[in-house]
Coordinates of C-alpha atoms and ligand atoms in Angstrom, one line a residue:
M227 CA 61.1 123.6 80.6
Q228 CA 60.1 121.7 83.2
L229 CA 59.5 118.5 83.4
A230 CA 57.9 115.4 86.0
V231 CA 58.2 111.4 85.8
V232 CA 56.6 110.0 88.0
G233 CA 58.4 106.1 88.7
S234 CA 62.0 105.7 89.2
G235 CA 62.3 102.2 87.8
Y236 CA 64.4 101.2 84.3
V237 CA 62.5 103.7 82.5
G238 CA 61.4 106.4 84.9
L239 CA 64.8 106.9 86.2
V240 CA 66.6 106.6 82.9
A241 CA 64.4 109.3 81.6
G242 CA 64.4 111.9 84.0
A243 CA 68.2 111.9 83.5
C244 CA 68.5 111.9 80.0
F245 CA 65.8 114.8 79.8
A246 CA 67.9 116.4 82.5
D247 CA 70.7 115.8 80.2
L248 CA 69.0 117.5 77.4
G249 CA 69.1 120.3 79.1
H250 CA 65.3 120.3 81.7
D251 CA 64.8 120.7 84.4
V252 CA 63.0 117.2 85.6
I253 CA 61.3 116.1 88.5
V254 CA 61.7 112.7 89.4
V255 CA 58.7 111.6 91.5
D256 CA 58.7 107.8 93.3
N257 CA 56.7 106.8 96.2
D258 CA 58.7 104.3 97.4
D259 CA 60.9 106.5 100.1
K260 CA 63.4 103.4 100.3
K261 CA 64.2 104.2 96.1
L262 CA 64.1 107.6 96.7
A263 CA 66.5 107.6 100.0
A264 CA 69.2 106.5 98.1
L265 CA 68.7 108.3 95.2
N266 CA 68.6 111.3 97.1
R267 CA 71.7 109.3 98.8
G268 CA 73.5 109.4 95.4
E269 CA 73.3 105.5 94.7
V270 CA 72.7 104.9 91.4
P271 CA 69.2 102.0 92.7
I272 CA 70.6 99.7 89.1
H273 CA 73.2 98.6 86.5
E274 CA 72.9 100.3 83.8
N275 CA 76.3 102.1 81.8
F276 CA 76.3 105.4 81.9
L277 CA 73.6 106.2 84.6
P278 CA 75.9 106.9 87.3
E279 CA 77.7 109.7 85.3
L280 CA 74.7 111.6 84.3
L281 CA 73.0 111.0 88.0
E282 CA 76.7 112.4 89.4
R283 CA 76.4 115.4 86.8
H284 CA 73.0 116.6 87.3
R285 CA 71.2 115.0 90.9
G286 CA 70.5 118.2 92.5
S287 CA 70.4 120.6 90.1
K288 CA 68.5 119.6 87.2
L289 CA 67.5 116.7 88.2
K290 CA 65.6 116.4 91.8
F291 CA 63.9 113.6 93.3
S292 CA 60.6 113.9 95.6
D293 CA 57.5 111.7 96.5
D294 CA 55.4 114.7 95.5
L295 CA 53.7 114.3 92.8
E296 CA 51.5 117.6 93.2
A297 CA 53.7 119.7 93.9
A298 CA 55.8 118.6 91.0
V299 CA 53.2 118.7 88.3
R300 CA 52.2 121.9 89.6
A301 CA 55.3 123.2 88.6
S302 CA 55.8 120.6 85.3
S303 CA 54.4 121.7 82.0
V304 CA 54.2 118.3 80.6
I305 CA 54.4 114.7 83.3
F306 CA 55.0 110.9 82.2
V307 CA 54.0 108.5 83.9
A308 CA 56.6 105.2 83.4
V309 CA 55.3 103.5 87.2
G310 CA 54.5 99.6 86.4
T311 CA 52.2 97.6 84.2
P312 CA 52.5 94.1 85.2
P313 CA 50.5 91.5 84.3
T314 CA 47.5 90.3 86.2
E315 CA 47.2 86.5 86.5
H316 CA 45.3 86.3 82.9
G317 CA 47.7 88.0 81.1
E318 CA 46.2 91.5 81.4
A319 CA 48.3 94.8 82.0
D320 CA 47.7 95.7 85.3
L321 CA 46.9 99.7 84.7
S322 CA 45.6 100.4 88.5
Y323 CA 49.0 102.1 89.5
V324 CA 48.6 103.9 85.8
E325 CA 44.7 105.3 87.3
S326 CA 45.6 106.0 89.9
V327 CA 48.3 108.2 89.0
A328 CA 46.4 109.6 86.1
R329 CA 43.4 110.6 88.9
S330 CA 46.5 112.4 91.7
I331 CA 48.1 114.5 88.6
S332 CA 44.0 115.8 87.8
G333 CA 43.9 117.7 91.3
A334 CA 46.6 119.0 90.4
I335 CA 46.5 120.8 87.0
D336 CA 46.0 124.2 87.2
S337 CA 47.1 125.2 83.6
Y338 CA 47.9 123.9 80.8
K339 CA 49.3 120.4 81.2
I340 CA 50.5 117.6 79.2
V341 CA 50.4 114.1 80.8
V342 CA 52.0 111.1 78.7
E343 CA 52.3 107.9 78.3
K344 CA 55.7 106.2 79.2
S345 CA 55.4 102.9 81.0
T346 CA 54.4 100.4 77.8
V347 CA 50.4 99.8 77.9
P348 CA 47.3 98.7 75.5
V349 CA 46.0 100.6 72.8
Y350 CA 43.0 102.6 74.6
T351 CA 45.0 103.8 77.6
S352 CA 45.0 106.9 76.9
D353 CA 41.0 107.3 76.7
W354 CA 40.7 106.0 80.1
V355 CA 43.5 108.0 81.1
R356 CA 41.6 111.3 79.2
K357 CA 38.0 110.3 80.8
I358 CA 39.8 109.7 84.5
I359 CA 41.1 112.9 84.8
L360 CA 38.3 114.5 83.0
R361 CA 36.4 113.4 85.7
N362 CA 38.3 115.5 88.4
V363 CA 40.3 117.8 87.1
P364 CA 39.0 121.3 88.5
E365 CA 36.8 123.4 86.0
H366 CA 38.9 124.8 82.9
Q367 CA 41.5 123.2 83.1
E368 CA 43.4 122.2 80.3
F369 CA 45.0 119.2 79.0
D370 CA 45.9 116.6 76.8
V371 CA 47.2 112.9 76.8
A372 CA 49.7 112.0 74.8
S373 CA 52.3 108.7 74.6
N374 CA 56.0 108.4 74.4
P375 CA 56.4 104.6 74.0
E376 CA 59.9 104.1 75.1
F377 CA 62.3 101.3 72.9
L378 CA 65.4 101.5 75.8
R379 CA 66.8 98.2 75.8
E380 CA 68.1 97.0 79.6
G381 CA 72.2 97.4 79.4
T382 CA 71.9 100.0 77.2
A383 CA 69.3 102.1 77.8
V384 CA 71.2 105.1 78.7
T385 CA 72.0 104.4 74.8
D386 CA 68.4 103.4 73.3
F387 CA 67.1 107.0 74.4
L388 CA 69.3 109.1 73.4
Y389 CA 70.3 107.6 70.7
P390 CA 66.5 106.2 68.7
D391 CA 66.1 104.5 66.3
R392 CA 63.0 106.5 66.2
I393 CA 60.8 108.6 68.4
V394 CA 57.0 108.7 68.3
I395 CA 55.0 110.6 69.5
G396 CA 51.3 110.1 69.8
A397 CA 49.4 112.7 70.2
D398 CA 46.3 114.3 69.3
T399 CA 45.9 117.8 69.4
E400 CA 48.7 120.1 67.1
R401 CA 49.0 121.7 70.6
C402 CA 50.7 118.7 72.3
A403 CA 52.4 118.1 69.5
A404 CA 54.5 121.2 69.4
V405 CA 54.9 120.9 72.6
L406 CA 55.9 117.4 73.3
R407 CA 58.2 118.0 69.7
E408 CA 60.5 121.4 72.2
V409 CA 61.1 118.0 74.7
Y410 CA 63.3 116.0 72.1
A411 CA 64.2 118.8 70.2
S412 CA 67.8 119.2 70.6
L413 CA 67.7 115.1 69.5
A414 CA 65.9 115.1 66.7
D415 CA 67.6 118.8 65.3
G416 CA 70.8 116.6 66.3
T417 CA 72.5 120.1 68.5
Y418 CA 73.0 117.7 71.2
Y419 CA 75.1 114.9 69.6
L420 CA 77.1 118.0 68.2
R421 CA 78.0 119.0 72.2
P422 CA 81.2 117.5 73.7
D423 CA 80.3 116.2 76.2
A424 CA 76.9 114.1 74.7
I425 CA 77.2 110.4 76.1
P426 CA 79.0 109.0 73.5
R427 CA 77.6 107.5 69.8
P428 CA 76.8 103.4 69.6
D429 CA 78.3 102.2 67.0
Q430 CA 75.1 101.6 64.7
A431 CA 73.4 104.5 65.7
Q432 CA 72.0 106.6 62.7
I433 CA 71.7 110.3 64.2
P434 CA 69.6 113.0 63.8
P435 CA 66.2 110.1 65.1
P436 CA 63.1 109.9 62.5
L437 CA 60.4 111.7 65.4
I438 CA 57.6 110.5 63.8
V439 CA 54.1 111.8 65.1
T440 CA 51.1 109.7 64.6
S441 CA 47.7 109.6 67.1
A442 CA 47.7 107.9 70.9
K443 CA 45.6 105.0 69.6
S444 CA 49.2 104.4 66.3
A445 CA 51.8 105.3 69.8
E446 CA 50.4 102.4 72.0
L447 CA 49.8 100.0 69.4
I448 CA 53.4 100.8 67.8
K449 CA 54.9 99.5 71.5
H450 CA 53.0 96.6 71.6
A451 CA 53.7 96.0 68.5
S452 CA 57.3 96.1 68.6
N453 CA 57.7 94.0 71.5
A454 CA 55.3 91.2 69.5
F455 CA 57.9 91.1 66.4
L456 CA 60.9 91.3 68.4
A457 CA 60.1 88.0 70.2
M458 CA 58.2 86.9 67.1
K459 CA 61.4 87.2 65.7
I460 CA 63.6 85.0 68.4
S461 CA 60.8 82.1 68.4
F462 CA 61.4 81.7 64.3
I463 CA 64.8 81.8 64.5
N464 CA 64.2 79.3 67.5
A465 CA 62.6 77.2 65.5
V466 CA 64.6 77.3 62.6
A467 CA 67.9 76.2 65.4
S468 CA 65.0 73.0 66.2
I469 CA 65.5 71.8 62.4
C470 CA 68.7 72.8 62.7
E471 CA 69.8 70.2 65.5
S472 CA 67.3 67.7 63.1
V473 CA 68.8 67.8 60.2
G474 CA 73.0 68.6 61.1
A475 CA 72.4 71.7 59.6
N476 CA 74.7 75.0 60.8
V477 CA 71.7 77.7 63.0
Q478 CA 74.4 80.5 62.7
Q479 CA 74.6 79.5 59.1
V480 CA 71.8 80.7 58.6
C481 CA 71.2 83.5 60.2
Q482 CA 73.6 84.9 58.1
G483 CA 71.8 83.4 54.9
I484 CA 68.8 85.0 56.2
G485 CA 69.8 88.0 58.0
T486 CA 72.0 89.6 55.1
D487 CA 68.3 90.2 53.5
S488 CA 67.7 94.0 54.3
R489 CA 63.6 93.0 54.7
I490 CA 64.6 90.6 57.3
G491 CA 68.1 92.1 58.7
P492 CA 70.7 90.6 61.4
R493 CA 69.8 91.9 64.6
F494 CA 68.0 89.6 67.0
L495 CA 67.9 86.7 65.1
N496 CA 70.5 84.7 68.1
P497 CA 69.1 81.5 68.9
G498 CA 69.7 80.4 72.4
I499 CA 67.2 79.8 75.5
G500 CA 64.2 81.5 74.8
Y501 CA 63.8 85.0 75.7
G502 CA 63.0 87.1 78.9
G503 CA 63.0 90.2 80.9
S504 CA 60.3 92.5 82.4
C505 CA 59.0 93.9 78.5
F506 CA 58.6 91.0 75.9
P507 CA 56.8 88.2 78.5
K508 CA 54.7 90.9 79.7
D509 CA 53.8 92.6 76.6
L510 CA 53.3 89.7 74.5
M511 CA 50.8 88.3 77.1
A512 CA 49.2 91.4 77.1
F513 CA 49.2 92.1 73.1
R514 CA 47.0 89.3 73.5
A515 CA 44.1 89.9 75.5
V516 CA 44.2 93.3 74.2
A517 CA 43.4 91.8 70.3
R518 CA 40.8 89.4 72.3
E519 CA 39.2 92.6 73.6
C520 CA 39.5 93.8 70.1
G521 CA 38.0 90.3 69.1
Y522 CA 40.7 89.8 67.6
D523 CA 42.4 85.4 67.4
F524 CA 46.3 86.5 67.6
R525 CA 47.2 83.4 67.6
L526 CA 50.5 84.0 66.8
L527 CA 51.5 85.5 69.6
D528 CA 50.5 82.3 71.5
E529 CA 52.7 80.2 69.0
V530 CA 55.8 82.7 69.4
I531 CA 54.8 82.4 73.4
R532 CA 54.5 78.0 73.1
I533 CA 58.1 78.2 71.0
N534 CA 60.1 80.3 73.6
E535 CA 59.2 78.3 76.2
E536 CA 59.6 74.8 74.4
Q537 CA 63.1 76.1 74.7
R538 CA 64.0 75.6 77.1
Q539 CA 62.4 72.3 77.8
R540 CA 64.6 71.9 75.0
F541 CA 67.7 72.6 75.8
I542 CA 67.1 70.6 79.6
R543 CA 67.0 67.4 77.0
K544 CA 70.6 68.5 75.7
V545 CA 71.3 68.7 79.3
R546 CA 70.6 65.2 80.2
S547 CA 71.7 64.3 76.3
A548 CA 74.8 65.3 77.6
L549 CA 74.8 63.7 80.9
W550 CA 72.7 60.6 81.0
T551 CA 71.4 61.2 85.0
L552 CA 71.0 64.6 86.2
R553 CA 70.3 63.6 90.0
G554 CA 73.2 64.6 92.2
K555 CA 75.0 66.4 89.0
K556 CA 77.2 69.4 90.0
L557 CA 77.1 71.9 87.4
G558 CA 78.2 75.0 86.7
V559 CA 75.8 77.4 86.0
L560 CA 76.5 81.1 84.4
G561 CA 74.3 84.2 84.0
P562 CA 71.2 84.1 86.0
A563 CA 70.4 87.6 84.7
F564 CA 68.0 87.4 81.6
K565 CA 70.5 89.3 79.4
G566 CA 73.8 90.7 79.3
G567 CA 74.7 93.5 80.3
T568 CA 71.9 93.9 83.4
D569 CA 71.0 93.1 86.8
D570 CA 67.4 92.1 86.2
I571 CA 66.6 89.0 86.6
R572 CA 62.7 89.5 85.9
E573 CA 61.0 86.6 84.0
S574 CA 65.3 85.2 83.6
P575 CA 64.9 82.4 81.9
A576 CA 68.1 81.4 83.3
I577 CA 66.2 81.5 86.7
L578 CA 63.6 78.9 85.4
L579 CA 66.5 76.3 84.2
I580 CA 68.0 76.7 87.0
Q581 CA 64.7 76.0 88.6
S582 CA 64.4 73.3 86.8
L583 CA 67.9 71.9 87.1
L584 CA 67.2 72.1 91.1
Q585 CA 63.8 69.9 90.5
E586 CA 66.2 67.7 89.4
G587 CA 67.8 66.7 92.0
C588 CA 71.8 68.7 90.7
Q589 CA 73.9 70.6 92.2
I590 CA 74.4 74.0 91.2
A591 CA 77.2 76.8 91.7
A592 CA 76.7 79.6 89.9
F593 CA 78.4 83.3 88.9
D594 CA 76.7 86.8 87.4
P595 CA 78.5 90.4 87.0
A596 CA 75.9 92.1 88.1
A597 CA 72.7 90.1 89.4
H598 CA 74.1 88.2 91.9
E599 CA 72.1 89.9 94.9
R600 CA 68.3 89.4 93.1
A601 CA 68.7 86.3 92.4
Q602 CA 70.2 85.2 95.2
E603 CA 66.6 86.7 96.9
V604 CA 64.8 84.4 94.1
L605 CA 67.3 81.5 94.1
N606 CA 68.0 81.0 98.3
S607 CA 70.7 79.1 99.2
N608 CA 69.5 76.3 96.9
V609 CA 72.1 77.8 94.6
R610 CA 75.9 78.7 95.4
F611 CA 76.4 81.9 94.1
A612 CA 80.0 81.4 93.2
E613 CA 82.9 84.6 93.1
S614 CA 84.4 83.9 89.2
V615 CA 83.8 81.8 86.3
Y616 CA 86.3 79.4 86.7
D617 CA 85.2 79.2 91.2
A618 CA 81.7 77.8 89.4
A619 CA 83.3 75.4 87.1
R620 CA 85.6 74.4 89.4
D621 CA 85.0 70.3 89.9
A622 CA 81.4 70.1 88.0
D623 CA 80.3 68.1 85.6
A624 CA 79.2 70.4 82.6
L625 CA 79.5 74.5 82.5
L626 CA 76.3 75.8 81.5
I627 CA 76.6 79.3 79.8
L628 CA 73.3 81.1 79.9
T629 CA 73.1 84.4 79.5
E630 CA 74.8 86.2 76.9
W631 CA 77.6 88.6 79.2
E632 CA 80.3 89.3 76.8
E633 CA 83.0 88.4 79.1
F634 CA 80.9 85.2 79.0
A635 CA 82.3 84.2 75.7
T636 CA 85.9 85.7 76.3
L637 CA 87.3 82.7 79.3
N638 CA 90.5 81.3 79.5
L639 CA 89.8 77.8 78.2
P640 CA 92.5 76.1 79.4
R641 CA 91.1 77.7 82.8
L642 CA 88.2 76.3 82.3
R643 CA 89.3 73.4 81.6
S644 CA 90.8 72.3 84.4
E645 CA 88.4 73.3 87.2
L646 CA 86.1 71.4 85.5
K647 CA 86.0 67.9 86.1
Y648 CA 84.4 66.9 82.7
P649 CA 85.4 69.1 79.3
I650 CA 81.7 69.7 78.9
V651 CA 80.1 72.8 78.0
I652 CA 76.6 73.4 77.0
D653 CA 76.0 77.2 75.9
G654 CA 72.3 78.0 75.5
R655 CA 74.0 81.2 73.4
N656 CA 75.9 79.9 71.7
L657 CA 79.4 82.3 72.5
Y658 CA 81.9 80.4 70.6
D659 CA 83.0 78.1 68.1
P660 CA 82.2 74.7 67.8
Q661 CA 85.5 73.9 66.4
I662 CA 87.2 76.1 68.4
M663 CA 85.7 74.3 72.1
A664 CA 86.4 70.6 70.3
E665 CA 90.6 72.5 69.6
N666 CA 90.4 73.3 73.0
G667 CA 89.4 69.4 74.4
F668 CA 85.6 70.6 75.3
T669 CA 82.4 67.8 74.5
Y670 CA 80.7 71.1 73.4
Y671 CA 76.9 71.5 73.1
S672 CA 74.9 74.2 72.1
V673 CA 72.0 75.8 70.0
G674 CA 70.8 75.2 66.0
R675 CA 74.8 73.8 65.9
A676 CA 75.9 70.5 65.8
S677 CA 77.9 69.5 69.2
S678 CA 81.9 68.7 69.3
S679 CA 83.6 67.0 71.2
P680 CA 88.0 66.4 70.5
E681 CA 87.3 63.2 69.6
P682 CA 83.8 62.0 67.6
L683 CA 80.9 61.7 70.1
P684 CA 79.0 58.4 70.3
P685 CA 75.8 59.2 68.6
A686 CA 73.5 60.6 71.0
V687 CA 71.2 58.5 72.6
E688 CA 68.1 59.6 74.5
P689 CA 68.3 58.6 77.5
K690 CA 65.1 57.3 77.7
T691 CA 65.7 55.0 75.2
R692 CA 68.6 53.1 75.9
K693 CA 69.2 51.1 79.1
G694 CA 72.8 51.5 80.9
A695 CA 74.6 53.7 78.3
R696 CA 78.1 55.3 80.4
S697 CA 77.5 59.6 80.0
Ligands
LIG1447 C1 58.2 100.2 83.6 C2 56.5 99.3 82.7 O1 56.1 98.4 83.8 C3 56.3 98.8 82.0 O2 55.6 98.5 81.3 C4 57.3 99.7 81.5 O3 57.1 99.1 80.3 C5 58.4 100.7 81.2 O4 58.6 101.0 82.5 P1 60.5 99.8 85.0 O5 60.4 100.4 84.6 O6 61.1 98.3 83.9 O7 59.0 99.4 83.5 O8 58.7 99.5 86.0 P2 59.4 98.9 87.8 O9 60.6 98.7 87.5 O10 58.5 98.4 87.7 O11 59.1 100.7 88.1 C6 58.4 101.7 88.0 C7 58.4 103.4 89.3 O12 57.0 103.2 89.4 C8 59.0 102.3 90.7 O13 59.8 102.1 91.4 C9 57.2 102.6 91.6 O14 58.3 102.0 93.4 C10 57.2 103.7 91.1 N1 55.7 103.6 90.7 C11 55.1 103.2 91.1 C12 54.9 105.2 91.2 O15 56.1 105.9 91.7 N2 54.2 105.3 92.4 C13 52.6 104.1 91.5 O16 52.0 104.8 92.3 C14 53.0 103.0 91.3
LIG1448 C1 63.3 94.5 75.3 C2 62.5 95.3 73.7 O1 64.3 94.9 73.0 C3 62.9 96.8 74.6 O2 62.8 97.7 72.7 C4 62.2 97.5 75.2 O3 62.2 99.2 75.4 C5 61.8 96.8 76.4 O4 61.5 95.3 75.8 P1 64.9 94.1 77.0 O5 64.1 93.5 77.5 O6 65.7 95.7 77.3 O7 63.9 95.1 75.5 O8 65.9 93.4 76.4 P2 66.5 92.6 75.0 O9 67.7 92.9 75.2 O10 65.1 92.7 74.1 O11 66.2 91.1 75.2 C6 64.8 90.3 75.9 C7 64.9 89.2 75.8 O12 65.6 88.8 74.6 C8 66.2 88.6 76.5 O13 66.0 87.4 77.1 C9 67.8 88.0 75.7 O14 68.3 87.3 75.9 C10 66.9 87.6 74.3 N1 67.5 88.3 72.7 C11 66.9 88.7 72.7 C12 67.0 86.5 72.0 O15 67.0 85.4 72.6 N2 67.7 86.5 71.2 C13 67.8 87.9 70.5 O16 68.7 88.1 68.7 C14 67.2 89.3 70.7

């Protein structure tokens, strides 16, 4: 099939490359000339496994990049809209890009077309897109508007797209549903996975994925509700971790105990410094705003957001309780990225923590395997960007682990200890076993677990309560 994808961001570019790998002819359209030029030069603007291979495999043949939306619409039977839906100052989703793209698509409809929402949008958006197109489409031209939410995670975007837990098609006519089933046919019937050059299957992936056909409204809600539920699960375990810290229990053991309940499941039960990224924070606020518009006071989402923000404050207090005062302290910091495996720093809890620690007067040396460039744009020269983990730790009063990059979980501990001024590690992602850290001579703090150290730690003292205590 000939498909068009509008927007070459994380979702649009990955969707376009994967549709090409399914055998479709794809035109990815973007109005950012710099991004288009880079893509046509063969560059890969985002850090995603397998994406360079797919772009190499299909660029110029099944996959083309263009700034001519009208031409792409005329040439295609299905147009996926994957433009940004950033939050407004009040938290609603800003749909102005979706609207302007819908308006531009309208004029180019010269045969039956399907316009598909791929971006995360509030319920009702498909109604509005249909209205906009109806107002602007040439007479007697037929079209359908559908919702096909994308559940890919950054860092594993390509395999999440090709090995999804489910494919959701929100179509209000059988004609539209039939065409979209065809788009995903080689995933739903499993033939893609039989191909020798198929992108490798991740461990937990179930194939073939179920294809769920719903109404457009239900599909829009599935996306918001899914993200809200996942964020709620993270805030829930972070809240439990806080209780563990107060009573001396071990959140990891608690996760195992509750995660083995098949009704709960172990995934997305990793306590830490909270969730971030381009989706959860904005989608929670957007879903909250949608509920308000529908007259439903979805206060549970406020609590999810409040616990998430409080998680950062708790971490700052943990750093303070480890180092007593913060002004002038040198800190090595691992990972400005919002999570492991990506170069994306949007709404990164790590960046927010770094900014708070800078305000407290700390000197920071940070290291990230992929997000330096983007982090530098935000943190400027207030932070020294180190060559390596060990360079970031050199002469530091403590090392902070803020992002769950796999390589941060397998550090050379004796070397790390030799670099640090004091063998203090404050781990916001529970990447290490407290016992092992103590055996390696570290004083180790983490989330929801008792702190450990080579020799028994003095009782934790809240700095503001006792004058003259030594760190
Ligand atoms: C997007 C949405 O922002 C998000 O809500 C949804 O969950 C997933 O899809 P992402 O791909 O990360 O997320 O967006 P972004 O990186 O902002 O890329 C959007 C692209 O659309 C950009 O390349 C931008 O240049 C392009 N764009 C935007 C257009 O081509 N035309 C427009 O009118 C607006
Ligand atoms: C998320 C959704 O997972 C994905 O389905 C949707 O399409 C887009 O939004 P993404 O934001 O890329 O994907 O990352 P994800 O892996 O979900 O992590 C989001 C945040 O939650 C990160 O900051 C991560 O560190 C944090 N997280 C995740 C936890 O703190 N604990 C967990 O157990 C899982």
